[in-house]
JSON list of C-alpha atoms in Angstrom, two decimals:
[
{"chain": "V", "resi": 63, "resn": "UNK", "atom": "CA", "xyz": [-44.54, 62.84, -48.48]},
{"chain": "V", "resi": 64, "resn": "UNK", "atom": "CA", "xyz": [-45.06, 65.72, -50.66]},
{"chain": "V", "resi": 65, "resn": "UNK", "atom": "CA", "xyz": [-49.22, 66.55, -50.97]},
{"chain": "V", "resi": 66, "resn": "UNK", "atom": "CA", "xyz": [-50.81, 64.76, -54.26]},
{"chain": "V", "resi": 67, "resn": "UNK", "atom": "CA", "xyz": [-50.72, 68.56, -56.44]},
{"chain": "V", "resi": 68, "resn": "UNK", "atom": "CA", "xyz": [-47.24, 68.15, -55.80]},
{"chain": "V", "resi": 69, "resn": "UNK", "atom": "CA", "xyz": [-46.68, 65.16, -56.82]},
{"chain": "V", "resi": 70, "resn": "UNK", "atom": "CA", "xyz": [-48.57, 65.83, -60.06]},
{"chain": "V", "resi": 71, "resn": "UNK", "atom": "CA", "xyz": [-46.06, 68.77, -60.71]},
{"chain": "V", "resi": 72, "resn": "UNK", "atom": "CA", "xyz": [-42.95, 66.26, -60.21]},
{"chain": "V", "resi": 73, "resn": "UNK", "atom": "CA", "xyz": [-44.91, 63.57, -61.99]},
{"chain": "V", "resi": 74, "resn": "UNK", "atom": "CA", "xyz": [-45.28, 65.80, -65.36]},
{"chain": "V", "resi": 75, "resn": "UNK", "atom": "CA", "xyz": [-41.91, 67.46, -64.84]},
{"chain": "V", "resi": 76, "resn": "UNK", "atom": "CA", "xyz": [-40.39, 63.85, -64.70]},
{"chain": "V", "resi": 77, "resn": "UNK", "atom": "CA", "xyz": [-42.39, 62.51, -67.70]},
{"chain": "V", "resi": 78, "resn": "UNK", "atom": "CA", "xyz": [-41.04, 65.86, -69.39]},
{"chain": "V", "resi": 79, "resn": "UNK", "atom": "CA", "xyz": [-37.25, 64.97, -68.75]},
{"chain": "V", "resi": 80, "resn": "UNK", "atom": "CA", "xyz": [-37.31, 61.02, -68.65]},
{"chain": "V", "resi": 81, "resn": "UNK", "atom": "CA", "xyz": [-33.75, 60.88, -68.10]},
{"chain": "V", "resi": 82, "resn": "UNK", "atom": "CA", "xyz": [-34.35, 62.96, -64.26]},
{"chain": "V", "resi": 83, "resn": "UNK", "atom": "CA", "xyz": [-37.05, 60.10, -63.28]},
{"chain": "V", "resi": 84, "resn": "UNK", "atom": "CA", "xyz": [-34.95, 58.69, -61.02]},
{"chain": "V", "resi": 85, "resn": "UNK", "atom": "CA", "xyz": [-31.56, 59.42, -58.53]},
{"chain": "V", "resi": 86, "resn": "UNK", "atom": "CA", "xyz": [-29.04, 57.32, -58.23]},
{"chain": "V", "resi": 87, "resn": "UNK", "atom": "CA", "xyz": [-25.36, 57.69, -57.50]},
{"chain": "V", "resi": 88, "resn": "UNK", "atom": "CA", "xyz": [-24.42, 57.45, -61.19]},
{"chain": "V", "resi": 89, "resn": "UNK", "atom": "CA", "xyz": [-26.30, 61.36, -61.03]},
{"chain": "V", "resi": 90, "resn": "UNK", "atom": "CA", "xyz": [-25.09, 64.30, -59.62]},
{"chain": "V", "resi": 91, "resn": "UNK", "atom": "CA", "xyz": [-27.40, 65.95, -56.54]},
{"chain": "V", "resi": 92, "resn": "UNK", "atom": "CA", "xyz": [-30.47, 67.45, -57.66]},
{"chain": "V", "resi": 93, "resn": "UNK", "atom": "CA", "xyz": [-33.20, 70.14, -56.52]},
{"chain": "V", "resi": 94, "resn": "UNK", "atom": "CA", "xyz": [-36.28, 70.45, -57.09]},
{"chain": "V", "resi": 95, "resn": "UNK", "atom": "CA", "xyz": [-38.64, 73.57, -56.93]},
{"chain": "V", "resi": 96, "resn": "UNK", "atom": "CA", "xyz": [-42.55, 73.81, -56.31]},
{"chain": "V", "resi": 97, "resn": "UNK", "atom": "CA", "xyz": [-45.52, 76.55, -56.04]},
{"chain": "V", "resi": 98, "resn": "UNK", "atom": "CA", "xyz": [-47.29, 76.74, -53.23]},
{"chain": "V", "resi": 99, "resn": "UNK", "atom": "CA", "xyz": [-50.79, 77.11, -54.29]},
{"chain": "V", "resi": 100, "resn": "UNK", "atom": "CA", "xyz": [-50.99, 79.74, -57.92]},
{"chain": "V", "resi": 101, "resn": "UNK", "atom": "CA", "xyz": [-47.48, 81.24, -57.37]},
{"chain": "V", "resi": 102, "resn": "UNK", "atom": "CA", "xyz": [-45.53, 82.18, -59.92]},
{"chain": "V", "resi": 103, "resn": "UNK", "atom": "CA", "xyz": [-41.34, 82.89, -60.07]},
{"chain": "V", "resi": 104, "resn": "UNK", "atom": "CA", "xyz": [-38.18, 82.47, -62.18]},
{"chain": "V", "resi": 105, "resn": "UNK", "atom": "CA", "xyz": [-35.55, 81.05, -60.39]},
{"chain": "V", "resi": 106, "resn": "UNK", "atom": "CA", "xyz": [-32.22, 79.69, -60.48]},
{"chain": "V", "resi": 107, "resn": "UNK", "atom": "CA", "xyz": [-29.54, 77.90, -58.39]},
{"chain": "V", "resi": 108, "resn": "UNK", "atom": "CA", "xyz": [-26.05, 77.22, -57.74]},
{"chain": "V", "resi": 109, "resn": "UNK", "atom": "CA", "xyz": [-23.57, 75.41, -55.42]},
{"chain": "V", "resi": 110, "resn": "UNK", "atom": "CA", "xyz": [-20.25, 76.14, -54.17]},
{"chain": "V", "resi": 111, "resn": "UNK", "atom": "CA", "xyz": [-17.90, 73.87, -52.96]},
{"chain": "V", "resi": 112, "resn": "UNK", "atom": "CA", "xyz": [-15.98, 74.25, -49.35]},
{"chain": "V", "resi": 113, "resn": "UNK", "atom": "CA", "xyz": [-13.15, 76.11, -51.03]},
{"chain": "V", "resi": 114, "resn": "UNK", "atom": "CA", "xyz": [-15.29, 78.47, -52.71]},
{"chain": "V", "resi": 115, "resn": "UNK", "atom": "CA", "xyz": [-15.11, 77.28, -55.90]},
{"chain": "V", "resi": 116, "resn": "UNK", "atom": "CA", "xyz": [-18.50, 77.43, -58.30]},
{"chain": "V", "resi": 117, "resn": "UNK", "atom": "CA", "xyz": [-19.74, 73.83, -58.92]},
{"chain": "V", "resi": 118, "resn": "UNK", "atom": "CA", "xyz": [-20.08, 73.26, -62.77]},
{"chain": "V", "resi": 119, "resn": "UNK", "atom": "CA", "xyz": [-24.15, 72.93, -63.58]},
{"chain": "V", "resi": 120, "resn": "UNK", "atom": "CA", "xyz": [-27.01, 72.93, -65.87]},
{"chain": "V", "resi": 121, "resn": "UNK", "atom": "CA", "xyz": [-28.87, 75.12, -64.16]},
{"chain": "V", "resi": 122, "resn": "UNK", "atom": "CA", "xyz": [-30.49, 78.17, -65.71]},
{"chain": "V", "resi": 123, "resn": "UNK", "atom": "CA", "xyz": [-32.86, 80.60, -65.03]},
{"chain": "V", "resi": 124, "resn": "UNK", "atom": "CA", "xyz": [-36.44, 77.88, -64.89]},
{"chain": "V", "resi": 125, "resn": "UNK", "atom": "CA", "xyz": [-40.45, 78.44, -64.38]},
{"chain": "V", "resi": 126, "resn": "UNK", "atom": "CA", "xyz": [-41.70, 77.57, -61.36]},
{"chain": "V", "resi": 127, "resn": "UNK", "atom": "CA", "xyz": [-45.36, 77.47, -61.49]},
{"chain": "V", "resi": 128, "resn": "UNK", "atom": "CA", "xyz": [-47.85, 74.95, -62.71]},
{"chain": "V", "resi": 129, "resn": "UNK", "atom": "CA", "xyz": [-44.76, 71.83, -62.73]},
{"chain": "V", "resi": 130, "resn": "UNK", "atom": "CA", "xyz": [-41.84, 71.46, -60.71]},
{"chain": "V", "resi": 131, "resn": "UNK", "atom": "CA", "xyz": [-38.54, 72.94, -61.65]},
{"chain": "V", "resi": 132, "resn": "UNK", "atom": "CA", "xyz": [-35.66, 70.11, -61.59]},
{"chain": "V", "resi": 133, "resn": "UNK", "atom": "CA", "xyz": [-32.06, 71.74, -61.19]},
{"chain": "V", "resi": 134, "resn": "UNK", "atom": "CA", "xyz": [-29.04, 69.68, -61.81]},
{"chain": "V", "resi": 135, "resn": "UNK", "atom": "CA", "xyz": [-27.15, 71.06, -59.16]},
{"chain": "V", "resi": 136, "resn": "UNK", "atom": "CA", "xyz": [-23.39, 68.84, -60.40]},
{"chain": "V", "resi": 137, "resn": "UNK", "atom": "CA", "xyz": [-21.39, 66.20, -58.36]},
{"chain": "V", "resi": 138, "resn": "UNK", "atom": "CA", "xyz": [-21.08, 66.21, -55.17]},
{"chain": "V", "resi": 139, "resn": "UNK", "atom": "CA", "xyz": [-19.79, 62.78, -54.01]},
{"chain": "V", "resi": 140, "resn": "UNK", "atom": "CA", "xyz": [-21.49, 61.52, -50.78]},
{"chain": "V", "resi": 141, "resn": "UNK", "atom": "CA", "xyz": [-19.40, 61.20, -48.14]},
{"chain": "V", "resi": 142, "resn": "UNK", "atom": "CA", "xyz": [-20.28, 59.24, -44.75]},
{"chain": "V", "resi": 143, "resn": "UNK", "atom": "CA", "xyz": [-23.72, 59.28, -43.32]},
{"chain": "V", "resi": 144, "resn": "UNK", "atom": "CA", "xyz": [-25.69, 62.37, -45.07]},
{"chain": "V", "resi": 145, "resn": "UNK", "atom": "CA", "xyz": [-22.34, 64.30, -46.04]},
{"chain": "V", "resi": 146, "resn": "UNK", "atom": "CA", "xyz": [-21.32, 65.76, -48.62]},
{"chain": "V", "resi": 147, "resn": "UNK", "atom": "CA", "xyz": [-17.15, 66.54, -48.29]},
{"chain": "V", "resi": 148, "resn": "UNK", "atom": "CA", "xyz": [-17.13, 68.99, -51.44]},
{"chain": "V", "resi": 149, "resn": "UNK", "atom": "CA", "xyz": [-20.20, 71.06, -50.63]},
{"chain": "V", "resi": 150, "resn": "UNK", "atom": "CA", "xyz": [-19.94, 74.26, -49.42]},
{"chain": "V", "resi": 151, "resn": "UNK", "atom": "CA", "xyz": [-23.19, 76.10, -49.73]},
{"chain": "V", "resi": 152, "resn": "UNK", "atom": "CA", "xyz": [-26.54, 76.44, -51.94]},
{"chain": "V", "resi": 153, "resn": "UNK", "atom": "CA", "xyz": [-27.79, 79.50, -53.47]},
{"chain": "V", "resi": 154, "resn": "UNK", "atom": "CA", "xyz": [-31.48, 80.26, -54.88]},
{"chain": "V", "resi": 155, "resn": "UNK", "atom": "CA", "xyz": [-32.22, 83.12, -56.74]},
{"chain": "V", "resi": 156, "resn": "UNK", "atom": "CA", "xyz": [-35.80, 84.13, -57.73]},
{"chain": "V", "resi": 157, "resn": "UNK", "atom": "CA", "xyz": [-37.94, 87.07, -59.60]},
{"chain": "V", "resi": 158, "resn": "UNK", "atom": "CA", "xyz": [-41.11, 87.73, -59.45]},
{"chain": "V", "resi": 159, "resn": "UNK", "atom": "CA", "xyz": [-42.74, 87.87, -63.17]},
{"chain": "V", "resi": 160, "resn": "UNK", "atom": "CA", "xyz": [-45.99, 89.85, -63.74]},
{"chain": "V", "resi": 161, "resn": "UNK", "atom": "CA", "xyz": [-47.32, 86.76, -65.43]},
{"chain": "V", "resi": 162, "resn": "UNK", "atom": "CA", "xyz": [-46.95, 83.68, -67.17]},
{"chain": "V", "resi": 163, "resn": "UNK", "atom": "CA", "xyz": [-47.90, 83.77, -71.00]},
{"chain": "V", "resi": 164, "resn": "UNK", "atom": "CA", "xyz": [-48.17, 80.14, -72.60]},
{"chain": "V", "resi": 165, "resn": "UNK", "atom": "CA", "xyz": [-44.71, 79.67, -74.35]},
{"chain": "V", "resi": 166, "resn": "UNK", "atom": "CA", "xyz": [-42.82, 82.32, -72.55]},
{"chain": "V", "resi": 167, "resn": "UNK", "atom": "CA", "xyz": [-39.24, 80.52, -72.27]},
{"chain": "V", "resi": 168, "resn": "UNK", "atom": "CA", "xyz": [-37.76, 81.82, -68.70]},
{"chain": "V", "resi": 169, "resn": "UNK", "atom": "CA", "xyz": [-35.59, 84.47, -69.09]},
{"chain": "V", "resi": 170, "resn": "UNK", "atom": "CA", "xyz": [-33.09, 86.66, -66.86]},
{"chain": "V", "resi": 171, "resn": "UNK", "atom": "CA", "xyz": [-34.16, 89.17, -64.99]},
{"chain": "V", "resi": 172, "resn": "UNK", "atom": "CA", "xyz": [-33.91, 93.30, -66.68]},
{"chain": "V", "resi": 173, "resn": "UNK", "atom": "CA", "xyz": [-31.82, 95.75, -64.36]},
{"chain": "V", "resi": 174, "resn": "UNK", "atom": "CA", "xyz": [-34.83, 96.96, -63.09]},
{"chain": "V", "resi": 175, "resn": "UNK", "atom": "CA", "xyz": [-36.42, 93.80, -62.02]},
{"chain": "V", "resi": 176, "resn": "UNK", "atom": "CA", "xyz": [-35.62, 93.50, -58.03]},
{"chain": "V", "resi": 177, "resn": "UNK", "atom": "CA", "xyz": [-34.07, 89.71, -57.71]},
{"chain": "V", "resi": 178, "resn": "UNK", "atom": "CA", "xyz": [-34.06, 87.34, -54.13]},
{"chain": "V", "resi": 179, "resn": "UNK", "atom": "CA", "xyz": [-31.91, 84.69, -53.18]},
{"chain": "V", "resi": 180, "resn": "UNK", "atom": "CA", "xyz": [-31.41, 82.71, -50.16]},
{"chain": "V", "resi": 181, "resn": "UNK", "atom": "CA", "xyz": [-27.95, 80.52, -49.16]},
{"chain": "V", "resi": 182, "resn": "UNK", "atom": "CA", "xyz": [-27.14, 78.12, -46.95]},
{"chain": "V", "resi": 183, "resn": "UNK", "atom": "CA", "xyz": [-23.83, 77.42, -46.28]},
{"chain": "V", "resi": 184, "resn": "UNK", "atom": "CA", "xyz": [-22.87, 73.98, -45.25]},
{"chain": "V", "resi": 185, "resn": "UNK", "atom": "CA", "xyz": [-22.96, 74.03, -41.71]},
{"chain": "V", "resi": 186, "resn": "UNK", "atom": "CA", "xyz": [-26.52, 75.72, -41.53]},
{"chain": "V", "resi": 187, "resn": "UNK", "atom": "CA", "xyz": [-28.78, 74.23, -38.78]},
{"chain": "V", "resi": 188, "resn": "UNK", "atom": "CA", "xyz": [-31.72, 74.10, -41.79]},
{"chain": "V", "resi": 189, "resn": "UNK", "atom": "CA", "xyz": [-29.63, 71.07, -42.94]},
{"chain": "V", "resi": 190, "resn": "UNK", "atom": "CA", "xyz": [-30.52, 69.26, -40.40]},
{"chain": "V", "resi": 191, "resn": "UNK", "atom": "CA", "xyz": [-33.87, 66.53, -41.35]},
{"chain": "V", "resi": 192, "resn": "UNK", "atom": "CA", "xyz": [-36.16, 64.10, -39.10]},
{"chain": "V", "resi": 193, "resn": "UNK", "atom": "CA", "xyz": [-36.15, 60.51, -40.48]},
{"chain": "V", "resi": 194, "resn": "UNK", "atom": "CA", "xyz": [-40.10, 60.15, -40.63]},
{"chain": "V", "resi": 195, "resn": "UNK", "atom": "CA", "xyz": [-39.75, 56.27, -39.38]},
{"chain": "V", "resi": 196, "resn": "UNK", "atom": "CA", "xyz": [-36.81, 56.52, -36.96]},
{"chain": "V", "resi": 197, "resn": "UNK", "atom": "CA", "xyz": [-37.41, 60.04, -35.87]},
{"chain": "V", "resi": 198, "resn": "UNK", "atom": "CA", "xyz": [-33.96, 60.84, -35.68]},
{"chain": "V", "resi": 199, "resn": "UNK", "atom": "CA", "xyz": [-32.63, 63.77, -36.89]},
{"chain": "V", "resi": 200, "resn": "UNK", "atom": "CA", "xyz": [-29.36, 64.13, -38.66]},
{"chain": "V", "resi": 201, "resn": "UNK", "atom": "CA", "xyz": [-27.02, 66.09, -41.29]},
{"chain": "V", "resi": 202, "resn": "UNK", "atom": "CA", "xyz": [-28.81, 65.54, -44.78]},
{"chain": "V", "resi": 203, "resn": "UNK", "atom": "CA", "xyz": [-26.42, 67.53, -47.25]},
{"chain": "V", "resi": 204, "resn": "UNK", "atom": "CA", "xyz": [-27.32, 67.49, -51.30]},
{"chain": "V", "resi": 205, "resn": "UNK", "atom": "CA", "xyz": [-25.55, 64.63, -52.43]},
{"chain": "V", "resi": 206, "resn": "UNK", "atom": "CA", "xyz": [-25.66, 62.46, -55.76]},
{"chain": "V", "resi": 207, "resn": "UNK", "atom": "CA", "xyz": [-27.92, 60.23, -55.54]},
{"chain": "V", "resi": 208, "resn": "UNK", "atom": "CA", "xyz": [-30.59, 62.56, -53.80]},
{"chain": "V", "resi": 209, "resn": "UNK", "atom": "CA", "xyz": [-33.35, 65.24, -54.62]},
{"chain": "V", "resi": 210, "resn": "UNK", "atom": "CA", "xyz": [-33.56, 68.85, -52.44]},
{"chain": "V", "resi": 211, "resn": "UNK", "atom": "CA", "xyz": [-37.61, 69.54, -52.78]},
{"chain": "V", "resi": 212, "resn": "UNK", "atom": "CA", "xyz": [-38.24, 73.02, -51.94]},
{"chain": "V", "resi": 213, "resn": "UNK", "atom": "CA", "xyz": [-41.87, 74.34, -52.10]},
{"chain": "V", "resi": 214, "resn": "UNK", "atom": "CA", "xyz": [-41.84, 78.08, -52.49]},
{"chain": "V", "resi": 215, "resn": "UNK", "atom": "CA", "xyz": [-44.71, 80.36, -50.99]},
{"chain": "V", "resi": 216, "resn": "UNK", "atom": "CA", "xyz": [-45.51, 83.67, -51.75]},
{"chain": "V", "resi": 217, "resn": "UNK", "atom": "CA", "xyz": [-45.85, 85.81, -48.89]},
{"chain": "V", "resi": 218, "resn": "UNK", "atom": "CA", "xyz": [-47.71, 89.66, -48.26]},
{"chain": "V", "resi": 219, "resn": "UNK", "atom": "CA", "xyz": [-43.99, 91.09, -46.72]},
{"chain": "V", "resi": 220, "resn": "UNK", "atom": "CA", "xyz": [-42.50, 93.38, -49.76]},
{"chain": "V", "resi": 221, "resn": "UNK", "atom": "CA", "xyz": [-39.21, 93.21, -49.07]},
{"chain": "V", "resi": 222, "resn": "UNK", "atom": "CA", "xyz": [-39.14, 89.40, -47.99]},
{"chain": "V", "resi": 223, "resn": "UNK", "atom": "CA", "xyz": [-42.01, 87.71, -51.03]},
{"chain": "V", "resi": 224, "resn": "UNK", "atom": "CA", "xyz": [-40.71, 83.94, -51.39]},
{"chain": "V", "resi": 225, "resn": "UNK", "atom": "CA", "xyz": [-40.31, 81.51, -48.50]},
{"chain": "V", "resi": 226, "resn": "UNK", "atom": "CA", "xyz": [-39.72, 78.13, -48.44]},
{"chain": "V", "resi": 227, "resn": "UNK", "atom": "CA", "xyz": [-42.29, 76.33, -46.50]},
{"chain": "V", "resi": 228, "resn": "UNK", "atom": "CA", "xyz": [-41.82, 72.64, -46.78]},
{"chain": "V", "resi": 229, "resn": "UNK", "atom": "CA", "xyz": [-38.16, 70.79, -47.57]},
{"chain": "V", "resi": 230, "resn": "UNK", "atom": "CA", "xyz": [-37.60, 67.30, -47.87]},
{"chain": "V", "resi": 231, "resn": "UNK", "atom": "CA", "xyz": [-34.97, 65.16, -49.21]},
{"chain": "V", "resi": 232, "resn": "UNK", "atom": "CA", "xyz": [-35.67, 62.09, -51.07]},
{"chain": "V", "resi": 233, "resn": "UNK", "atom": "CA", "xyz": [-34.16, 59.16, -53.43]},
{"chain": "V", "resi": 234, "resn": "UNK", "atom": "CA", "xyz": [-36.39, 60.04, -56.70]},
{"chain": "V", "resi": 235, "resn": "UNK", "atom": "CA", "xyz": [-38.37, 62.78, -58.24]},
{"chain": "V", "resi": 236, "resn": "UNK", "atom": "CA", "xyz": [-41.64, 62.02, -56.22]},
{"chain": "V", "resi": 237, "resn": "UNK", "atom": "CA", "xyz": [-40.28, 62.48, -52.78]},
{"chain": "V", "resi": 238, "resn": "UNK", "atom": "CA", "xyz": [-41.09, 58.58, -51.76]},
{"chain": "V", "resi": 239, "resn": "UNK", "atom": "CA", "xyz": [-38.07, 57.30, -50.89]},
{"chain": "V", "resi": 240, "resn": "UNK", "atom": "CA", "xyz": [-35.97, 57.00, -48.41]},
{"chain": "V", "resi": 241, "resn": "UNK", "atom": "CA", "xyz": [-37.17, 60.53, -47.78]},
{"chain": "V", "resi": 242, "resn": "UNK", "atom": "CA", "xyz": [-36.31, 62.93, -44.52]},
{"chain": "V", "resi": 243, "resn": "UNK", "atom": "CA", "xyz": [-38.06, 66.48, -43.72]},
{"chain": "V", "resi": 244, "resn": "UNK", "atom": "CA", "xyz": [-36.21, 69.09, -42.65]},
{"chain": "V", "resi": 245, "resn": "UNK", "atom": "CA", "xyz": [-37.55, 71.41, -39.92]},
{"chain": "V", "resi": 246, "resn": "UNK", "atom": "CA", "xyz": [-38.55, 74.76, -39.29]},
{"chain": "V", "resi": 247, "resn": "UNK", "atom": "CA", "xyz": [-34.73, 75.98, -39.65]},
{"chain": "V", "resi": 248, "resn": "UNK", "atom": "CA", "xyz": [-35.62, 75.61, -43.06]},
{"chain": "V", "resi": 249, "resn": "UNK", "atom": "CA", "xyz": [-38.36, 77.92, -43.55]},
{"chain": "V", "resi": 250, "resn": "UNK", "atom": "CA", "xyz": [-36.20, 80.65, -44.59]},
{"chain": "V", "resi": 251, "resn": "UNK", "atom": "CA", "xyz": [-37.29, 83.70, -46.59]},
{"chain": "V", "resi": 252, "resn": "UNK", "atom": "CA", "xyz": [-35.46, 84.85, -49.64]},
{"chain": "V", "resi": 253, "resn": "UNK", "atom": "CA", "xyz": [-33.77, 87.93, -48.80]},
{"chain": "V", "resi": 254, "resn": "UNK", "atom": "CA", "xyz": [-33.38, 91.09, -51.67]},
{"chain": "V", "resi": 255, "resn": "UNK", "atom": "CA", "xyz": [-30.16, 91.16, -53.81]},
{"chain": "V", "resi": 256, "resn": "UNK", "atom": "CA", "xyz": [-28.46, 94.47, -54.10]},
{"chain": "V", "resi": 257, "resn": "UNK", "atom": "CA", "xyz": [-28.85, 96.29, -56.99]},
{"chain": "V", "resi": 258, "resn": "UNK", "atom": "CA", "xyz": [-27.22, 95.32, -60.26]},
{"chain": "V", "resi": 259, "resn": "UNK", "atom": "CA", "xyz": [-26.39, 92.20, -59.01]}
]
């Protein structure tokens, strides 16, 4: 279960977008991004398929601070169990703004503004998740029909600021369904992207 300031930020970020409120298969997979504690990024993400094709979103560079940041991440068809046939891998790219003015839209990073992403491919141990009630762990895969939380934490190492340091994977926007957590394989740390990418 995600902690009640998180689900606050999904609560207004849902009441924002009524539409996102709840997953179901008739919706493509979806992710969802939250501060740990006052932290403050721009982020974006994107999914490739297993032939290395780009999977068509929505997303955009998004605020993540105050409220959650929901990404429509496209179709990806569920397969058997917590599969996923078409998906290939998940990318997250963040920057690190100076500070958040009221009304700032998010924008694109400038050349000069260092970027960090992290991927994980599709057969990355971090997608494996413990069932909270069975306490069996198994292949959990974005899929239609589910919501990717990732809390993001800023951390003191320069070249290595965002980590992930909770992921779940749930049936609707507050994280209280049919939800699994995924382990520490998942506490990953962005990584830098090289320059002028």
């Amino acid at each position: 279960m995600i902690s009640a300031r998180g689900f606050k930020r999904c609560a207004l970020a849902a009441l924002a977008t009524p539409a996102l409120l709840l997953a179901d298969a008739a919706h493509g997979a979806r992710l969802v991004l939250l501060p740990a504690g006052h932290a403050m990024h721009i982020c974006r993400a994107t999914v490739l398929t297993r032939d290395g094709q780009l999977v068509p979103t929505l997303s955009s560079w998004k605020w993540v601070s105050h409220v959650a940041a929901v990404f429509e991440l496209g179709e990806l068809p569920a397969g058997t169990g917590g599969d996923s046939p078409i998906f290939g891998a998940l990318s997250v790219s963040c920057w690190l703004p100076d500070a958040l003015w009221p009304g700032d839209p998010p924008r694109a990073p400038d050349g000069d503004e260092p970027t960090y992403s992290l991927t994980l491919a599709r057969y990355d141990p971090a997608w494996y998740a413990l069932d909270p009630i069975s306490h069996q762990t198994s292949l959990e895969l974005p899929r239609d029909g589910r919501v990717l939380f990732f809390t993001l934490e800023r951390t003191t190492i320069e070249q290595r600021p965002i980590r992930i340091v909770r992921a779940t994977l749930g049936a609707d926007l507050f994280g209280s369904l049919g939800y699994e957590v995924y382990g520490p394989w998942m506490h990953r740390y962005f990584v830098p992207d090289p320059a002028g990418s």
